[in-house]
């Protein structure tokens, strides 16, 4: 009998462990040996759930863990926790690794051979080199360890009943640096924990994943929720008190006092290993793969999740999109391919959805700036509509912005900001984008209609109708 | 100056008045004179809102009226209320009509000429010829007048505080005949008004717009809501008391006592005028049109809304689908075409959504029986998934059933039964169906993901993934 092939996975979260699970589903341990290295303490966890854990929506850390190392091991996946891969040797088909025991120096380095390698090293938080950024009291929210540390800090400040005033009786203050997805989600978590929240954003608007006019809607709503939103003024330093703990964030001119500082500046692909091994990286630093998720130029190295760039089906360019839903799909594709099947990940259209308290924020396709950048000529329209029939209780307003190519009428992008029922409507546009529909075709889409679910013209169709008129006008 | 052309509309609800409004938007009264005849008391109202008015979600009748006759007249649309069209003379381009004054015999008949005629006569409730079906206490819910009469009856039974017991102290009982959309919506309304509700359905399951296995989920949920659901036993008679008022519905063997009887047996196209004028009708009795909504074989007669059959894009056949959302789109198309533009209604994929209390029910495309009827070979899968990330509060289960063509993998239909967040997910499948996507293509759709909105694999994608495996397996 032939020896089992060896699949080595670097990174034990969504992409890596989905690849491992999918490969195992298709091939047993006699055919395929699977070893997964994870340098942290957790496997297969939901980083996107951390803001809701901090907010109290999610009761405990373990709720965010889809599958523990033990559960993976029961399925014959050899997960090595607290084990860091320190080098990749593509030519000889091996990786170098070492254990990271708790409260002890790293163990000796050793080499492990692979027939197929999966790089699923994820992303790291963007950390500008500001004075004080490493101070105690400055928290990222990328890993479960980060979330745990932040929760402990908040609980220490607030006490068990999560009061909004500290031990001295003053209102507790939080500064969130960055107003992208993570920033606004953390702002929500902290407001709901009764902190006085200031959000600092270097760009002129919150949510630069939206066009400025739509981002302004988010700003207005955040202010109505009692947050202070400071834009156009990047943070320049974290100030510390005598004990070395963060006590304020300054933008140069103004200092914003903080009992806790949360960093939400987005993430960048974690590809230092790949870079050192000479693997091809895109502009964002993400690994470049083919549609089978095989690293370009490699035979047997695969990559997926937050460390890759993916094809944007609308712009035709590759881009970095860190989202658990993509990571899972990448893993599925990689696992199938390694186990002798054939699968491809066709690319993304740039869909994202988030919320700040009851404000839902969604987008898909290109923003105005992105469409201009790739040289497209387009029209834009915005439409106001409601989530349900206007007369139905709970009907809430939303604004839908739509971009369509001038001349052809092809849908290029959609942004939605509204209340309950707004966010997931972006899926309609996401599927239409994938299918290459025109806004004229979209106008007559047969969508679910009943008064508790939609007006007779769904908000997305109202925008499509307006865009159709603008394209032909 | 040439005389203005004359557009005559028969039926003052969604399709007719949308056609009038759209034509008026494009052409002024010097170019186009618009006369609309409506035999009832209301224009442009939402019949689909009636169950929610009865339930108390909608406060008053006028909330269901999108535009009053006066508002139409202000826009130079000559609306003639309580005026019945009694004949169409296509050859001479005229219709015969008469006024129906309140509390007086009909007025004399008169002829009105048209250059373009819009038949928007809507649908009439299906009324089986049962003994007693015309008795007092038996209520339809097709028109606002019907809704008003039912509300008055319920209020008389319950008193101002809407108690669930009658004047004699007994629990009030309602029998709903028919368990389709209207039936289940009325069952909800009556349960929420504290009636003891029995639903009688001749078919073996409630919601025959779903496959039997999915319909059973609806039955289970309705029973859990305290309704009695009797299927497979059609009502055979309405029993009346000494005063001639309905007091029970019998299925032959069993008699179900009723303080009020509500008919929810669906609707059929109201096309008696068109039939007498020799216009072409389909199998359901609905008018047949081209994609511009022009009646087949006619030059200047148009039709839309609940009185037409539309092209089913999946089966390639025409079918009758009575939905306000289609009526509005038809009206838009007709109005544009009459006013010198060009628009088409491409057809439907058979999407519908409804709810019974907190149970959401949705479908699009073909059921198993329909797919067999048109000779398709297909696989079916069902998937269980949740509306949000499993760990997120408010995450609710749903079942998604998917049909895909064997061999090609083309999506043929999707049914969803679940709780909050289930119903409108059918839109994903509706757009994919319209685009002719395969379930393999759907599996990698880039849908909005964040823990409060979706699991990493949206429930529709879970079903698509399963269907992909079934198609290739």
mmCIF file of N, CA and C in Angstrom, chain B residues 388-449:
data_model
loop_
_atom_site.group_PDB
_atom_site.id
_atom_site.type_symbol
_atom_site.label_atom_id
_atom_site.label_comp_id
_atom_site.label_asym_id
_atom_site.label_seq_id
_atom_site.Cartn_x
_atom_site.Cartn_y
_atom_site.Cartn_z
ATOM 1 N N UNK B 388 -29.017 33.678 11.570
ATOM 2 C CA UNK B 388 -27.839 34.458 11.959
ATOM 3 C C UNK B 388 -26.774 33.468 12.371
ATOM 4 N N UNK B 389 -25.574 33.969 12.691
ATOM 5 C CA UNK B 389 -24.561 33.087 13.237
ATOM 6 C C UNK B 389 -25.193 32.329 14.396
ATOM 7 N N UNK B 390 -24.888 31.047 14.513
ATOM 8 C CA UNK B 390 -25.534 30.204 15.503
ATOM 9 C C UNK B 390 -25.441 30.763 16.909
ATOM 10 N N UNK B 391 -24.336 31.460 17.198
ATOM 11 C CA UNK B 391 -24.118 31.964 18.556
ATOM 12 C C UNK B 391 -24.770 33.325 18.772
ATOM 13 N N UNK B 392 -25.358 33.907 17.715
ATOM 14 C CA UNK B 392 -25.879 35.270 17.850
ATOM 15 C C UNK B 392 -27.319 35.242 18.360
ATOM 16 N N UNK B 393 -27.651 36.121 19.321
ATOM 17 C CA UNK B 393 -29.017 36.112 19.850
ATOM 18 C C UNK B 393 -30.032 36.360 18.737
ATOM 19 N N UNK B 394 -31.143 35.679 18.810
ATOM 20 C CA UNK B 394 -32.179 35.879 17.790
ATOM 21 C C UNK B 394 -31.977 34.999 16.577
ATOM 22 N N UNK B 395 -30.919 34.200 16.581
ATOM 23 C CA UNK B 395 -30.711 33.267 15.469
ATOM 24 C C UNK B 395 -31.846 32.242 15.479
ATOM 25 N N UNK B 396 -32.515 32.075 14.340
ATOM 26 C CA UNK B 396 -33.672 31.185 14.278
ATOM 27 C C UNK B 396 -33.500 30.145 13.178
ATOM 28 N N UNK B 397 -34.008 28.960 13.395
ATOM 29 C CA UNK B 397 -33.822 27.914 12.388
ATOM 30 C C UNK B 397 -34.733 28.109 11.181
ATOM 31 N N UNK B 398 -34.313 27.587 10.067
ATOM 32 C CA UNK B 398 -35.188 27.551 8.887
ATOM 33 C C UNK B 398 -34.854 26.307 8.089
ATOM 34 N N UNK B 399 -35.802 25.885 7.269
ATOM 35 C CA UNK B 399 -35.531 24.799 6.347
ATOM 36 C C UNK B 399 -35.612 25.340 4.930
ATOM 37 N N UNK B 400 -34.600 25.009 4.146
ATOM 38 C CA UNK B 400 -34.553 25.435 2.746
ATOM 39 C C UNK B 400 -34.601 24.198 1.877
ATOM 40 N N UNK B 401 -35.546 24.157 0.970
ATOM 41 C CA UNK B 401 -35.625 23.045 0.024
ATOM 42 C C UNK B 401 -35.256 23.570 -1.351
ATOM 43 N N UNK B 402 -34.486 22.820 -2.085
ATOM 44 C CA UNK B 402 -34.024 23.300 -3.386
ATOM 45 C C UNK B 402 -34.183 22.208 -4.427
ATOM 46 N N UNK B 403 -34.640 22.628 -5.604
ATOM 47 C CA UNK B 403 -34.748 21.734 -6.758
ATOM 48 C C UNK B 403 -33.747 22.203 -7.809
ATOM 49 N N UNK B 404 -32.993 21.241 -8.363
ATOM 50 C CA UNK B 404 -32.047 21.581 -9.426
ATOM 51 C C UNK B 404 -32.151 20.545 -10.524
ATOM 52 N N UNK B 405 -31.932 21.003 -11.739
ATOM 53 C CA UNK B 405 -32.046 20.095 -12.875
ATOM 54 C C UNK B 405 -30.911 19.073 -12.834
ATOM 55 N N UNK B 406 -31.264 17.829 -12.998
ATOM 56 C CA UNK B 406 -30.260 16.772 -13.054
ATOM 57 C C UNK B 406 -29.392 17.005 -14.295
ATOM 58 N N UNK B 407 -28.108 16.800 -14.138
ATOM 59 C CA UNK B 407 -27.228 16.975 -15.292
ATOM 60 C C UNK B 407 -26.684 18.382 -15.371
ATOM 61 N N UNK B 408 -27.558 19.352 -15.667
ATOM 62 C CA UNK B 408 -27.064 20.731 -15.817
ATOM 63 C C UNK B 408 -26.828 21.428 -14.475
ATOM 64 N N UNK B 409 -27.566 21.046 -13.452
ATOM 65 C CA UNK B 409 -27.445 21.734 -12.175
ATOM 66 C C UNK B 409 -28.180 23.057 -12.111
ATOM 67 N N UNK B 410 -28.946 23.373 -13.154
ATOM 68 C CA UNK B 410 -29.678 24.648 -13.139
ATOM 69 C C UNK B 410 -30.684 24.662 -11.996
ATOM 70 N N UNK B 411 -30.710 25.765 -11.261
ATOM 71 C CA UNK B 411 -31.695 25.930 -10.187
ATOM 72 C C UNK B 411 -33.094 25.927 -10.784
ATOM 73 N N UNK B 412 -33.999 25.168 -10.171
ATOM 74 C CA UNK B 412 -35.386 25.133 -10.634
ATOM 75 C C UNK B 412 -36.364 25.734 -9.629
ATOM 76 N N UNK B 413 -36.030 25.664 -8.370
ATOM 77 C CA UNK B 413 -36.961 26.208 -7.383
ATOM 78 C C UNK B 413 -36.392 26.149 -5.985
ATOM 79 N N UNK B 414 -36.942 26.990 -5.126
ATOM 80 C CA UNK B 414 -36.506 27.047 -3.735
ATOM 81 C C UNK B 414 -37.715 27.338 -2.851
ATOM 82 N N UNK B 415 -37.811 26.623 -1.745
ATOM 83 C CA UNK B 415 -38.865 26.873 -0.764
ATOM 84 C C UNK B 415 -38.207 27.049 0.596
ATOM 85 N N UNK B 416 -38.711 27.978 1.363
ATOM 86 C CA UNK B 416 -38.133 28.260 2.675
ATOM 87 C C UNK B 416 -39.256 28.363 3.696
ATOM 88 N N UNK B 417 -39.113 27.657 4.792
ATOM 89 C CA UNK B 417 -40.044 27.801 5.911
ATOM 90 C C UNK B 417 -39.203 27.998 7.162
ATOM 91 N N UNK B 418 -39.455 29.082 7.879
ATOM 92 C CA UNK B 418 -38.666 29.340 9.075
ATOM 93 C C UNK B 418 -39.232 30.490 9.861
ATOM 94 N N UNK B 419 -38.410 31.034 10.724
ATOM 95 C CA UNK B 419 -38.874 32.151 11.551
ATOM 96 C C UNK B 419 -38.248 33.433 11.017
ATOM 97 N N UNK B 420 -38.093 34.395 11.893
ATOM 98 C CA UNK B 420 -37.613 35.704 11.452
ATOM 99 C C UNK B 420 -36.337 35.581 10.615
ATOM 100 N N UNK B 421 -36.314 36.281 9.498
ATOM 101 C CA UNK B 421 -35.131 36.263 8.652
ATOM 102 C C UNK B 421 -35.180 35.199 7.577
ATOM 103 N N UNK B 422 -36.225 34.383 7.562
ATOM 104 C CA UNK B 422 -36.293 33.295 6.581
ATOM 105 C C UNK B 422 -36.880 33.785 5.252
ATOM 106 N N UNK B 423 -38.032 34.461 5.328
ATOM 107 C CA UNK B 423 -38.836 34.719 4.134
ATOM 108 C C UNK B 423 -38.110 35.429 3.003
ATOM 109 N N UNK B 424 -37.524 36.585 3.298
ATOM 110 C CA UNK B 424 -36.953 37.379 2.214
ATOM 111 C C UNK B 424 -35.672 36.777 1.653
ATOM 112 N N UNK B 425 -35.141 35.752 2.291
ATOM 113 C CA UNK B 425 -33.985 35.086 1.698
ATOM 114 C C UNK B 425 -34.336 34.427 0.362
ATOM 115 N N UNK B 426 -35.625 34.246 0.120
ATOM 116 C CA UNK B 426 -36.035 33.669 -1.148
ATOM 117 C C UNK B 426 -35.612 34.556 -2.318
ATOM 118 N N UNK B 427 -35.395 35.828 -2.047
ATOM 119 C CA UNK B 427 -34.978 36.735 -3.119
ATOM 120 C C UNK B 427 -33.655 36.310 -3.751
ATOM 121 N N UNK B 428 -32.769 35.746 -2.937
ATOM 122 C CA UNK B 428 -31.481 35.280 -3.467
ATOM 123 C C UNK B 428 -31.741 34.253 -4.567
ATOM 124 N N UNK B 429 -32.620 33.318 -4.265
ATOM 125 C CA UNK B 429 -32.944 32.274 -5.239
ATOM 126 C C UNK B 429 -33.738 32.846 -6.401
ATOM 127 N N UNK B 430 -34.589 33.836 -6.138
ATOM 128 C CA UNK B 430 -35.392 34.425 -7.217
ATOM 129 C C UNK B 430 -34.490 35.095 -8.251
ATOM 130 N N UNK B 431 -33.477 35.800 -7.781
ATOM 131 C CA UNK B 431 -32.564 36.460 -8.729
ATOM 132 C C UNK B 431 -31.731 35.409 -9.456
ATOM 133 N N UNK B 432 -31.273 34.411 -8.720
ATOM 134 C CA UNK B 432 -30.474 33.353 -9.342
ATOM 135 C C UNK B 432 -31.280 32.610 -10.406
ATOM 136 N N UNK B 433 -32.551 32.354 -10.122
ATOM 137 C CA UNK B 433 -33.439 31.710 -11.099
ATOM 138 C C UNK B 433 -33.576 32.566 -12.348
ATOM 139 N N UNK B 434 -33.805 33.840 -12.138
ATOM 140 C CA UNK B 434 -33.967 34.761 -13.267
ATOM 141 C C UNK B 434 -32.717 34.762 -14.134
ATOM 142 N N UNK B 435 -31.573 34.662 -13.480
ATOM 143 C CA UNK B 435 -30.306 34.685 -14.213
ATOM 144 C C UNK B 435 -29.939 33.325 -14.779
ATOM 145 N N UNK B 436 -30.725 32.295 -14.472
ATOM 146 C CA UNK B 436 -30.418 30.970 -14.994
ATOM 147 C C UNK B 436 -29.192 30.342 -14.376
ATOM 148 N N UNK B 437 -28.927 30.667 -13.133
ATOM 149 C CA UNK B 437 -27.719 30.133 -12.485
ATOM 150 C C UNK B 437 -27.863 28.650 -12.149
ATOM 151 N N UNK B 438 -26.729 27.999 -12.066
ATOM 152 C CA UNK B 438 -26.702 26.633 -11.556
ATOM 153 C C UNK B 438 -26.525 26.680 -10.032
ATOM 154 N N UNK B 439 -26.858 25.587 -9.380
ATOM 155 C CA UNK B 439 -26.653 25.540 -7.931
ATOM 156 C C UNK B 439 -25.159 25.584 -7.597
ATOM 157 N N UNK B 440 -24.328 25.099 -8.515
ATOM 158 C CA UNK B 440 -22.878 25.215 -8.315
ATOM 159 C C UNK B 440 -22.437 26.668 -8.297
ATOM 160 N N UNK B 441 -22.965 27.459 -9.218
ATOM 161 C CA UNK B 441 -22.626 28.885 -9.225
ATOM 162 C C UNK B 441 -23.146 29.576 -7.968
ATOM 163 N N UNK B 442 -24.322 29.166 -7.539
ATOM 164 C CA UNK B 442 -24.909 29.798 -6.353
ATOM 165 C C UNK B 442 -24.083 29.555 -5.094
ATOM 166 N N UNK B 443 -23.456 28.372 -5.036
ATOM 167 C CA UNK B 443 -22.729 27.991 -3.830
ATOM 168 C C UNK B 443 -21.688 29.039 -3.440
ATOM 169 N N UNK B 444 -21.126 29.702 -4.461
ATOM 170 C CA UNK B 444 -20.065 30.668 -4.171
ATOM 171 C C UNK B 444 -20.530 32.109 -4.297
ATOM 172 N N UNK B 445 -21.838 32.325 -4.239
ATOM 173 C CA UNK B 445 -22.345 33.699 -4.271
ATOM 174 C C UNK B 445 -21.776 34.506 -3.106
ATOM 175 N N UNK B 446 -21.459 35.743 -3.395
ATOM 176 C CA UNK B 446 -20.866 36.646 -2.404
ATOM 177 C C UNK B 446 -21.998 37.414 -1.714
ATOM 178 N N UNK B 447 -22.577 36.778 -0.714
ATOM 179 C CA UNK B 447 -23.716 37.375 -0.009
ATOM 180 C C UNK B 447 -23.243 38.102 1.254
ATOM 181 N N UNK B 448 -24.082 39.003 1.716
ATOM 182 C CA UNK B 448 -23.741 39.771 2.917
ATOM 183 C C UNK B 448 -23.566 38.866 4.119
ATOM 184 N N UNK B 449 -22.391 38.956 4.738
ATOM 185 C CA UNK B 449 -22.145 38.152 5.937
ATOM 186 C C UNK B 449 -21.669 39.022 7.101
#
